[in-house]
Amino acid sequence: MFKRKAYASLVEWKRVSNGATAALIEGARRVGKSTVAEAFAQAEYDDYLLLDFSKESKDVKRNFEENIGDMDAFFRNLFLLKGKSLAKGVSVIIFDEVQLFPLARQAIKQLVKDGRYHYIETGSLISIKQNTADILIPSEEHRIKMYPMDFEEFLWSKGDEVTADAIREAFDSKAPLGEGVHRAIMKSFREYLAVGGMPQAVEAFRSGKTFEQIDFVKRSILTLYGEDLHKYDSESNGSVSAMFNVVSEQLGSQSMRYKFSAVQKGARYDRLIGSLEFLKESMTVNVCENVTSPDVLMDLHVEKGNFKMFMADTGLLVTQAMSAAEQSGQLYKALIFDKLGANLGMVTENMVAQMLVANGHALRFHEFEHACRGEDGLPKKPKKYEVDFLLVRGRRICPIEVKSSSYRTHKSLDMFYEKYRPKAPERYVLYTKDLFREGELVYLPLYMVMCL
């Protein structure tokens, strides 16, 4: 198993909760939820029992239906059916794929109150909401969101335990790492762009597979996602899977805005809002919404119908964007050998979005019009500008402009500050070179997004 940050979250849950809640690991399919849950159970408890509800027998499920009101009978039958018993107070029971059997999730309230064991649930949100309409959601759940492997976890997978700390130290001091170190880190970051953070793809990369073979792994995951989403198309006239299938196509447009007309002719936000919300909850995509007023209370100014949709894993985006083997080879060469053109800036921006989400940020951008003044002091004709991402850091707005190259142009940031004059300690341009500071403007190498 790869070293994952969700493991540390489970350690903290066990220490603080001490059985008062069950841990629910939420995430999309194939991000490693089941693996980390079982590894944690093996290492941190004397014993454990795994109930995989994609495979459990009807008798095990019937036990939940008939005996959950009598804990002694419930555990007596459960251990008989599974051929294994557990010592009280030092064992944990894993409910894997709990979304497939909602009654088990509903039983958490009684099981936690009973107190004999600890409980860990794993659930793919791609179907968890659909299956919980008629059950009582337990309040005794501590939710842990799990995403594809972030850049630090990717470095860990390569046996690199020092680079992430060096990146943080450089960010905190706003000092460049040096050309040699920066080049080495960018090499790993370009690999991360190409491979992504799905554990199966990372495993293929670490075991020496070719990019064609890695791409095959990622295509199988995309197929799995498509099949899962298709199950719920009957309630949305086919729109859920259709919206997912055109993410890369939409990001490839000049504005990167998501257009519902690509899914259904003449479709509008109010007709497809249900499908959009389902996709967001599935954690297979990350949605970045425009805010009409850039202040610390951005959520009050979200323009819901004006958004970009990113793939939750950039490696999957890279694969979805390629329709032929020869294109596959060209794109991987561009990623690995730093030959990305402006038309592939979507890959860079998708990765920035992925890394910001992993750090707990809501994704927001801001488009605006501004008329700068000419040499005669008179305002010129207003022009449209866009700040790629807006964060709130230290109770202040932090604007970010993303570049897929080494260019230091930042017209949008300049106009943003000229128009709003925000009290922000720093503004950031993300690009491919080493850290460079110019007054309040900081040019950050792309990998330093992990510090924001």
Coordinates of C-alpha atoms in Angstrom, one line a residue:
M1 CA 0.0 0.0 0.0
F2 CA 1.1 3.6 -0.7
K3 CA 1.5 6.0 2.2
R4 CA -1.7 8.1 2.3
K5 CA -2.7 11.1 4.3
A6 CA -6.1 9.5 5.0
Y7 CA -4.3 7.1 7.2
A8 CA -3.2 9.9 9.5
S9 CA -6.8 11.2 9.5
L10 CA -7.9 7.8 10.7
V11 CA -5.2 7.7 13.4
E12 CA -6.5 11.1 14.7
W13 CA -10.1 9.9 14.5
K14 CA -9.3 6.8 16.6
R15 CA -7.5 8.9 19.2
V16 CA -10.1 11.6 19.6
S17 CA -13.3 9.6 19.0
N18 CA -12.3 6.4 20.9
G19 CA -15.4 4.6 19.6
A20 CA -17.9 7.5 20.0
T21 CA -18.3 7.7 16.2
A22 CA -17.7 5.6 13.1
A23 CA -15.3 6.8 10.5
L24 CA -16.8 7.2 7.0
I25 CA -14.2 7.5 4.3
E26 CA -15.9 9.2 1.3
G27 CA -14.5 9.4 -2.2
A28 CA -14.8 8.4 -5.8
R29 CA -14.2 4.8 -7.0
R30 CA -10.6 3.6 -7.1
V31 CA -9.0 6.4 -5.0
G32 CA -7.9 3.8 -2.4
K33 CA -10.6 3.9 0.3
S34 CA -10.8 0.2 0.9
T35 CA -7.0 -0.3 0.9
V36 CA -6.3 2.4 3.5
A37 CA -9.2 1.2 5.7
E38 CA -7.9 -2.4 5.8
A39 CA -4.2 -1.4 6.2
F40 CA -5.3 0.8 9.2
A41 CA -7.3 -2.0 10.7
Q42 CA -4.4 -4.4 10.4
A43 CA -1.8 -2.0 12.0
E44 CA -3.8 -0.2 14.6
Y45 CA -6.1 -2.9 16.1
D46 CA -5.6 -6.3 17.5
D47 CA -8.1 -7.8 15.1
Y48 CA -10.6 -6.8 12.5
L49 CA -13.5 -8.1 10.4
L50 CA -14.2 -6.9 6.8
L51 CA -17.7 -6.9 5.5
D52 CA -17.7 -6.1 1.8
F53 CA -21.3 -5.4 0.8
S54 CA -20.5 -5.9 -2.9
K55 CA -20.0 -9.6 -2.0
E56 CA -21.8 -10.3 1.3
S57 CA -24.3 -13.1 1.4
K58 CA -28.1 -12.6 1.8
D59 CA -27.8 -14.2 5.3
V60 CA -25.3 -11.5 6.5
K61 CA -27.6 -8.8 5.1
R62 CA -30.7 -10.4 6.7
N63 CA -28.9 -10.4 10.0
F64 CA -28.9 -6.6 9.9
E65 CA -32.6 -6.5 9.0
E66 CA -33.8 -9.0 11.7
N67 CA -31.4 -8.7 14.7
I68 CA -30.0 -5.2 14.9
G69 CA -32.3 -4.6 17.8
D70 CA -30.7 -7.4 19.8
M71 CA -26.9 -6.8 19.8
D72 CA -26.1 -10.2 21.4
A73 CA -28.0 -12.1 18.7
F74 CA -26.6 -9.8 16.0
F75 CA -23.0 -10.5 16.8
R76 CA -23.5 -14.2 17.6
N77 CA -25.1 -14.7 14.1
L78 CA -22.6 -12.4 12.4
F79 CA -19.5 -14.3 13.8
L80 CA -21.2 -17.6 13.0
L81 CA -21.8 -16.6 9.4
K82 CA -18.3 -15.1 8.9
G83 CA -16.5 -17.9 10.8
K84 CA -14.7 -15.5 13.0
S85 CA -15.2 -13.7 16.3
L86 CA -13.6 -10.5 17.7
A87 CA -12.3 -9.5 21.1
K88 CA -14.2 -6.6 22.5
G89 CA -12.6 -3.2 22.9
V90 CA -9.6 -3.9 20.7
S91 CA -11.1 -4.7 17.3
V92 CA -12.7 -2.9 14.4
I93 CA -15.3 -3.8 11.8
I94 CA -15.0 -2.4 8.3
F95 CA -18.2 -1.8 6.3
D96 CA -16.8 -1.7 2.8
E97 CA -18.9 -0.3 -0.1
V98 CA -21.5 0.6 2.5
Q99 CA -23.5 2.5 -0.1
L100 CA -24.6 -0.8 -1.5
F101 CA -26.4 -1.8 1.7
P102 CA -27.9 1.3 3.4
L103 CA -29.3 -0.7 6.3
A104 CA -25.7 -1.3 7.5
R105 CA -25.1 2.4 7.5
Q106 CA -28.3 3.1 9.4
A107 CA -27.3 0.5 12.0
I108 CA -24.2 2.5 12.9
K109 CA -26.2 4.4 15.5
Q110 CA -27.0 1.3 17.5
L111 CA -23.6 -0.3 16.9
V112 CA -21.6 2.7 18.1
K113 CA -23.9 3.0 21.2
D114 CA -23.3 -0.7 22.0
G115 CA -19.6 0.1 22.2
R116 CA -18.1 -3.3 21.7
Y117 CA -16.1 -2.4 18.6
H118 CA -14.9 0.4 16.4
Y119 CA -16.3 0.9 12.9
I120 CA -15.0 2.2 9.6
E121 CA -17.2 2.7 6.6
T122 CA -16.1 3.2 3.0
G123 CA -18.4 4.6 0.5
S124 CA -18.4 5.7 -3.1
L125 CA -20.6 8.8 -3.3
I126 CA -21.4 8.0 -6.9
S127 CA -24.3 6.0 -5.5
I128 CA -24.4 6.6 -1.8
K129 CA -27.0 9.4 -2.1
Q130 CA -29.3 7.4 -4.2
N131 CA -29.4 4.6 -1.7
T132 CA -30.0 6.6 1.5
A133 CA -33.3 8.2 0.6
D134 CA -35.3 6.0 2.9
I135 CA -32.9 5.5 5.8
L136 CA -31.9 7.5 8.9
I137 CA -28.4 8.9 8.3
P138 CA -26.5 8.4 11.6
S139 CA -25.1 11.4 13.3
E140 CA -22.4 9.2 14.8
E141 CA -20.2 9.5 11.7
H142 CA -16.9 11.2 11.3
R143 CA -16.4 11.9 7.6
I144 CA -13.0 11.7 6.0
K145 CA -12.8 12.9 2.4
M146 CA -10.3 10.9 0.3
Y147 CA -9.0 12.2 -3.0
P148 CA -6.6 10.9 -5.7
M149 CA -3.0 10.9 -4.4
D150 CA -1.7 14.5 -4.1
F151 CA 1.8 15.5 -5.2
E152 CA 3.3 14.8 -1.8
E153 CA 1.8 11.3 -1.8
F154 CA 3.1 10.9 -5.4
L155 CA 6.6 11.8 -4.2
W156 CA 6.2 9.3 -1.3
S157 CA 5.3 6.6 -3.8
K158 CA 8.7 7.2 -5.4
G159 CA 10.4 6.8 -2.0
D160 CA 11.0 10.6 -1.7
E161 CA 10.3 11.7 1.9
V162 CA 12.3 15.0 1.8
T163 CA 11.2 17.0 -1.2
A164 CA 7.8 18.1 0.1
D165 CA 9.4 19.6 3.2
A166 CA 11.9 21.4 1.1
I167 CA 9.1 22.9 -1.0
R168 CA 7.3 24.1 2.1
E169 CA 10.5 25.7 3.5
A170 CA 11.1 27.5 0.3
F171 CA 7.5 28.7 0.1
D172 CA 7.5 30.0 3.7
S173 CA 10.7 31.9 3.2
K174 CA 9.8 32.9 -0.3
A175 CA 13.3 31.9 -1.4
P176 CA 14.1 30.0 -4.7
L177 CA 15.2 26.4 -4.4
G178 CA 17.9 26.8 -7.0
E179 CA 17.9 25.8 -10.6
G180 CA 19.1 22.2 -10.2
V181 CA 16.7 21.3 -7.4
H182 CA 13.8 23.0 -9.2
R183 CA 14.5 21.1 -12.4
A184 CA 14.4 17.8 -10.5
I185 CA 11.1 18.6 -8.8
M186 CA 9.6 19.8 -12.0
K187 CA 10.5 16.4 -13.6
S188 CA 8.5 14.7 -10.9
F189 CA 5.7 17.1 -11.2
R190 CA 5.5 16.6 -15.0
E191 CA 5.3 12.8 -14.3
Y192 CA 2.5 13.6 -11.8
L193 CA 0.7 15.6 -14.5
A194 CA 0.9 12.6 -16.9
V195 CA 0.2 9.8 -14.5
G196 CA -2.2 11.5 -12.1
G197 CA -3.1 10.3 -8.6
M198 CA -5.2 7.2 -9.1
P199 CA -3.3 4.5 -7.1
Q200 CA -3.6 1.9 -9.8
A201 CA -2.1 4.2 -12.4
V202 CA 0.7 5.2 -9.9
E203 CA 1.4 1.6 -9.2
A204 CA 1.7 0.9 -12.9
F205 CA 4.1 3.9 -13.2
R206 CA 6.2 2.8 -10.2
S207 CA 6.4 -0.8 -11.5
G208 CA 8.0 0.4 -14.8
K209 CA 5.0 0.1 -17.1
T210 CA 5.0 2.1 -20.3
F211 CA 2.8 5.2 -20.7
E212 CA 0.7 3.1 -23.1
Q213 CA 0.1 0.6 -20.4
I214 CA -0.5 3.3 -17.8
D215 CA -3.0 4.9 -20.1
F216 CA -4.8 1.5 -20.4
V217 CA -5.2 1.4 -16.6
K218 CA -6.7 4.9 -16.6
R219 CA -9.0 4.1 -19.5
S220 CA -10.4 1.2 -17.5
I221 CA -11.1 3.6 -14.6
L222 CA -12.9 6.0 -16.9
T223 CA -14.9 3.1 -18.3
L224 CA -15.9 2.1 -14.7
Y225 CA -16.9 5.7 -13.9
G226 CA -19.0 5.8 -17.1
E227 CA -20.8 2.6 -16.3
D228 CA -21.5 3.8 -12.7
L229 CA -22.8 7.1 -13.9
H230 CA -24.9 5.5 -16.6
K231 CA -26.9 3.6 -14.0
Y232 CA -28.4 6.9 -12.9
D233 CA -29.0 8.3 -16.4
S234 CA -32.6 7.0 -16.4
E235 CA -33.5 9.7 -13.9
S236 CA -31.7 12.4 -15.8
N237 CA -32.4 11.6 -19.5
G238 CA -28.8 10.5 -20.0
S239 CA -27.3 13.7 -18.9
V240 CA -25.1 12.6 -16.0
S241 CA -22.7 10.4 -18.1
A242 CA -22.9 12.8 -21.0
M243 CA -21.8 15.7 -18.8
F244 CA -18.9 13.7 -17.5
N245 CA -17.8 12.5 -21.0
V246 CA -17.3 16.0 -22.3
V247 CA -15.2 17.5 -19.5
S248 CA -12.0 17.5 -21.5
E249 CA -13.8 18.8 -24.6
Q250 CA -15.2 21.7 -22.6
L251 CA -11.9 22.6 -20.9
G252 CA -10.3 22.6 -24.4
S253 CA -12.4 25.6 -25.4
Q254 CA -10.9 29.0 -25.3
S255 CA -12.9 30.1 -22.3
M256 CA -13.0 26.7 -20.5
R257 CA -16.6 27.5 -19.5
Y258 CA -18.9 24.5 -19.3
K259 CA -21.7 24.8 -21.9
F260 CA -24.8 22.7 -21.3
S261 CA -25.6 22.9 -25.0
A262 CA -22.8 20.3 -25.5
V263 CA -24.9 17.8 -23.5
Q264 CA -28.3 18.6 -24.7
K265 CA -29.3 21.1 -27.5
G266 CA -30.8 24.2 -26.0
A267 CA -30.3 22.9 -22.4
R268 CA -29.9 25.4 -19.6
Y269 CA -28.6 25.4 -16.0
D270 CA -32.1 25.0 -14.4
R271 CA -32.8 21.9 -16.4
L272 CA -29.5 20.1 -15.6
I273 CA -28.8 21.3 -12.1
G274 CA -29.7 17.9 -10.7
S275 CA -27.2 16.1 -12.9
L276 CA -24.6 18.7 -12.1
E277 CA -25.1 18.3 -8.3
F278 CA -24.9 14.5 -8.7
L279 CA -21.6 14.8 -10.5
K280 CA -20.2 17.1 -7.8
E281 CA -21.2 14.8 -5.0
S282 CA -19.7 11.8 -6.8
M283 CA -16.3 13.5 -6.4
T284 CA -15.4 12.5 -10.0
V285 CA -15.2 16.2 -11.0
N286 CA -14.3 19.5 -9.4
V287 CA -16.4 22.5 -10.2
C288 CA -15.0 26.0 -10.2
E289 CA -17.7 28.7 -10.1
N290 CA -17.5 32.4 -10.9
V291 CA -18.0 35.0 -8.1
T292 CA -19.5 38.3 -9.1
S293 CA -17.8 40.2 -6.1
P294 CA -14.3 39.2 -5.0
D295 CA -14.4 39.5 -1.2
V296 CA -13.9 37.1 1.7
L297 CA -17.6 36.3 1.7
M298 CA -17.4 34.9 -1.9
D299 CA -20.0 32.2 -1.3
L300 CA -22.6 34.9 -1.1
H301 CA -21.7 36.0 -4.7
V302 CA -21.5 32.7 -6.6
E303 CA -22.9 32.7 -10.1
K304 CA -24.0 29.1 -10.2
G305 CA -24.6 28.9 -14.0
N306 CA -21.1 30.2 -14.9
F307 CA -18.5 27.6 -14.1
K308 CA -15.7 25.4 -15.2
M309 CA -15.7 21.7 -14.7
F310 CA -12.4 20.0 -14.0
M311 CA -11.7 16.3 -13.8
A312 CA -11.0 15.2 -10.1
D313 CA -7.8 13.5 -11.3
T314 CA -5.6 15.2 -13.9
G315 CA -4.3 11.8 -15.1
L316 CA -7.8 10.8 -16.1
L317 CA -8.3 14.1 -17.9
V318 CA -5.2 13.5 -19.9
T319 CA -6.5 10.1 -20.9
Q320 CA -10.0 11.4 -21.7
A321 CA -8.6 14.1 -23.9
M322 CA -6.9 11.6 -26.1
S323 CA -8.9 9.7 -28.7
A324 CA -6.1 7.9 -30.6
A325 CA -2.9 6.0 -29.8
E326 CA -0.7 8.4 -31.8
Q327 CA -2.3 11.4 -29.9
S328 CA -1.6 9.5 -26.7
G329 CA 2.2 9.3 -27.5
Q330 CA 2.3 13.0 -28.5
L331 CA 0.6 14.3 -25.4
Y332 CA 2.7 12.2 -23.0
K333 CA 5.9 13.4 -24.7
A334 CA 4.7 17.0 -24.3
L335 CA 3.9 16.5 -20.6
I336 CA 7.1 14.6 -19.8
F337 CA 9.5 16.8 -21.8
D338 CA 8.0 20.2 -20.9
K339 CA 6.6 20.9 -24.4
L340 CA 3.1 21.9 -23.4
G341 CA 1.6 24.6 -25.6
A342 CA -1.0 27.2 -24.7
N343 CA -3.8 24.9 -26.1
L344 CA -2.9 22.3 -23.4
G345 CA -3.0 24.8 -20.5
M346 CA -6.2 23.0 -19.4
V347 CA -4.0 20.2 -18.1
T348 CA -2.1 22.6 -15.9
E349 CA -5.2 24.4 -14.7
N350 CA -6.9 21.1 -14.0
M351 CA -4.0 20.1 -11.8
V352 CA -4.0 23.4 -9.9
A353 CA -7.7 22.8 -9.2
Q354 CA -7.1 19.3 -8.1
M355 CA -4.3 20.4 -5.7
L356 CA -6.4 23.2 -4.3
V357 CA -9.4 20.9 -3.6
A358 CA -7.1 18.4 -1.9
N359 CA -6.0 21.3 0.4
G360 CA -9.6 22.0 1.3
H361 CA -10.3 25.0 -0.9
A362 CA -13.6 25.7 -2.6
L363 CA -12.9 26.5 -6.3
R364 CA -13.8 30.1 -7.3
F365 CA -12.7 32.3 -10.2
H366 CA -13.6 35.9 -11.1
E367 CA -14.3 37.5 -14.5
F368 CA -14.7 41.2 -14.8
E369 CA -14.5 44.2 -17.0
H370 CA -12.2 47.1 -16.5
A371 CA -11.3 50.3 -18.4
C372 CA -7.7 51.3 -17.7
R373 CA -6.6 54.9 -18.4
G374 CA -4.6 56.0 -21.3
E375 CA -1.6 58.4 -21.4
D376 CA -4.2 61.3 -21.6
G377 CA -5.7 60.2 -18.3
L378 CA -9.0 59.2 -19.9
P379 CA -10.5 55.7 -19.5
K380 CA -10.2 53.4 -22.5
K381 CA -12.9 51.0 -23.7
P382 CA -13.5 48.4 -21.1
K383 CA -11.9 45.0 -21.6
K384 CA -12.8 41.6 -20.1
Y385 CA -10.3 40.0 -17.8
E386 CA -10.3 36.8 -15.6
V387 CA -8.5 35.7 -12.4
D388 CA -8.1 32.0 -12.7
F389 CA -8.6 31.2 -9.0
L390 CA -9.6 33.2 -5.9
L391 CA -8.7 31.9 -2.4
V392 CA -9.3 33.3 1.0
R393 CA -6.0 33.2 3.0
G394 CA -5.7 34.9 6.4
R395 CA -9.1 36.5 5.9
R396 CA -8.0 38.2 2.8
I397 CA -8.5 37.6 -0.9
C398 CA -5.7 35.8 -2.7
P399 CA -5.8 36.0 -6.5
I400 CA -4.0 33.4 -8.6
E401 CA -3.1 33.4 -12.3
V402 CA -2.0 30.1 -13.9
K403 CA 0.5 29.8 -16.7
S404 CA 1.5 26.5 -18.4
S405 CA 4.8 28.1 -19.4
S406 CA 7.6 30.2 -18.0
Y407 CA 6.0 33.5 -19.1
R408 CA 5.7 36.1 -16.4
T409 CA 2.8 38.1 -17.9
H410 CA 0.1 39.0 -15.5
K411 CA -2.3 41.5 -17.1
S412 CA -5.4 40.1 -15.4
L413 CA -3.8 40.4 -11.9
D414 CA -2.7 44.0 -12.7
M415 CA -6.2 45.0 -13.7
F416 CA -7.7 43.1 -10.8
Y417 CA -5.7 45.2 -8.4
E418 CA -6.2 48.4 -10.3
K419 CA -10.0 47.9 -10.2
Y420 CA -10.5 46.5 -6.6
R421 CA -7.4 47.5 -4.8
P422 CA -7.8 44.6 -2.3
K423 CA -5.8 44.4 0.9
A424 CA -3.9 41.3 0.0
P425 CA -0.4 40.5 1.3
E426 CA 0.5 38.6 -1.8
R427 CA -0.7 37.8 -5.3
Y428 CA 0.5 34.7 -7.2
V429 CA 1.5 33.8 -10.7
L430 CA 1.9 30.0 -11.0
Y431 CA 4.4 29.0 -13.7
T432 CA 7.0 26.5 -14.6
K433 CA 10.2 28.3 -13.3
D434 CA 11.7 28.6 -9.8
L435 CA 10.2 31.0 -7.2
F436 CA 10.8 34.6 -7.9
R437 CA 9.5 37.6 -5.9
E438 CA 8.7 41.1 -7.3
G439 CA 7.2 43.2 -4.5
E440 CA 3.8 41.8 -3.6
L441 CA 3.8 39.7 -6.7
V442 CA 5.2 36.2 -6.2
Y443 CA 5.9 33.8 -9.1
L444 CA 5.5 30.3 -7.7
P445 CA 6.5 27.1 -9.4
L446 CA 3.4 25.0 -10.1
Y447 CA 4.3 22.4 -7.5
M448 CA 4.0 25.0 -4.7
V449 CA 0.2 24.9 -5.0
M450 CA 0.5 22.2 -2.4
C451 CA 1.4 25.1 0.1
L452 CA -1.6 27.3 -0.6

